Amino acid sequence: MTFKEKIHTENPKGYAYIYTIGCQMNTYDTERLFFILGGLGYVKTNDLHRADIIVCNTCSIREKAQEKAFSFLGRVPPLKKAKPHLITIMTGCVAQQEAEEVFKRNACIDIVLGTQAFSRLGGHIMNVLNGRGQITDVEDSPAIYEAMPDFSFIDNDKVSRFVTIMQGCDNFCTYCVVPYVRGRERSRTPESIVEEISILADAGVKEVTLLGQNVNSYGQKEQICSFSDLLEQISRVSGIERIRFATSHPKDLSDDLIYAIRDIDKVCNQLHLPVQSGSNRILKKMNRGYTKEQYLERVGKLRKNCPSIALSSDMIIGFPSETRADFDETMDLVRRVEFDGIFAFAYSDRPQAPASKFSDGVEDAEKMERLNELIQFQDEMTHQKNQALVGAWEQVLVEGLSQKKRHDEGENPSDFPQMTGRTESGKIVHFYGNNVCPGEILDVKIKYAYPHSLWAVQGR
Ligand code: SAH
Ligand code: SF4
Ligand code: F3S
């Protein structure tokens, strides 16, 4: 325990609970919020009833995600009754999108903190404690990640961490709310990113996942450094063994980046490359900036240079005016690419995004039917891809004890603990660990394939 941790744990100003919804960027932002709250004297708690500050970090990508935030916050009024000094904060994309409107749905919220307003949180908390009433701050503030993380305030036992390298998005896909709630695209400097990753490496982190809505365009606007140069710089940080990144936009996937994945050892043989649809007509209406043929060309070039690369994707099913023939184009693309995994979503109208004004919405029942067809096909494909690994040797970065006990295929004569880790391609592997620690990279032999994970034995 560090000195700072000791002071705060023994004499905290209070406890902070954060409920996180949404993408990996929100997970990263939640850690940032714990650093900020830690600096103010608040200690993290996992017990909602113990909290003096409750933060709901929200997502508005689909209606369901947005409603999840309000349903969580519906639990606050009785807690506040029991503890009147309790401070409730809504942050993230719904906060940015709804601003003061939030108070109409939940009067118990004290602070609406936009996605760019983190640096002002301390002042707002002070004002609420001083009885200044409800506060809304959805103003811009460009450099929210420039302060370096302080690990004395969070659980620092993870071997793999996210690092947001850029914020916002300039692509304006017609279905998407992100450009409206995260603002214009801006990249952090390579110096600040490398410094943060060096701090993580010193704290024992072995793997980083770089985050941005479109990492392929990293640094282009500011002309500071290309994404492949950034990967090269990060690969020189000693202690970091694996580098992943998301999300890559197909229209900006350069040959340079393909060569970087092939040539930089620490860059994992894995790529998340959302296609959204296989129909050129729909891709155009989505404003994605590529055709099905161009997407397949990029996948071909990737596979030629990195033959064993694992590919995953996002799909939107039931975009306005999508016909059965458009959906068949999507199925055709999915069959041709043979993804390792996909995330498929039913299209959801977002009032701020232009597609919400498009006519010819697809009936819910039709959307679900198509979605299920796609998911069923992909589940089988994912299982097949896992089965193809049975008998192979893989290197696994050990993450820790298995959360969920697998019904294993092997024997456990020595009562070793069940551990979990990931292959370079990102697949989850369970195994009995003989004297292994999180952070180690081990050779294992794959023995059995589950639909979404693998069973292995330690070897060599
Ligand atoms: N920047 C990333 C994705 C960010 S959002 C990219 O360009 O791929 C994550 C995923 O949510 C998207 O890939 C898309 O598949 C899905 N999504 C975004 N808006 C949506 C909407 N209105 N309805 C359903 N799914 C949506
Ligand atoms: Fe949304 Fe498109 Fe930007 Fe991704 S690239 S965040 S889908 S607007
Ligand atoms: Fe959701 Fe905002 Fe991420 S809308 S997906 S939390 S950028």
Short mmCIF file of C-alpha atoms and ligand atoms in Angstrom, two decimals, residues 21-23 25-26 58-61 93 177-178 181-182 213, ligand 3:
data_model
loop_
_atom_site.label_atom_id
_atom_site.label_comp_id
_atom_site.label_asym_id
_atom_site.label_seq_id
_atom_site.Cartn_x
_atom_site.Cartn_y
_atom_site.Cartn_z
CA ILE A 21 -22.25 1.47 -19.24
CA GLY A 22 -20.98 1.53 -22.83
CA CYS A 23 -17.75 1.11 -24.71
CA MET A 25 -13.65 4.35 -23.69
CA ASN A 26 -16.13 4.64 -20.88
CA THR A 58 -23.52 6.54 -19.50
CA CYS A 59 -23.76 5.50 -23.16
CA SER A 60 -26.25 6.67 -25.77
CA ILE A 61 -25.23 4.54 -28.75
CA CYS A 93 -22.60 10.38 -23.55
CA VAL A 177 -24.55 9.67 -32.12
CA VAL A 178 -20.82 9.67 -31.25
CA VAL A 181 -21.67 13.51 -27.87
CA ARG A 182 -17.87 13.17 -28.08
CA GLN A 213 -13.27 5.81 -32.67
FE1 F3S B 3 -21.54 4.73 -25.98
FE2 F3S B 3 -20.38 7.04 -25.92
FE3 F3S B 3 -18.95 4.85 -26.20
S1 F3S B 3 -22.26 6.59 -26.95
S2 F3S B 3 -20.32 3.52 -27.30
S3 F3S B 3 -20.12 5.39 -24.45
S4 F3S B 3 -18.54 6.82 -27.11
#
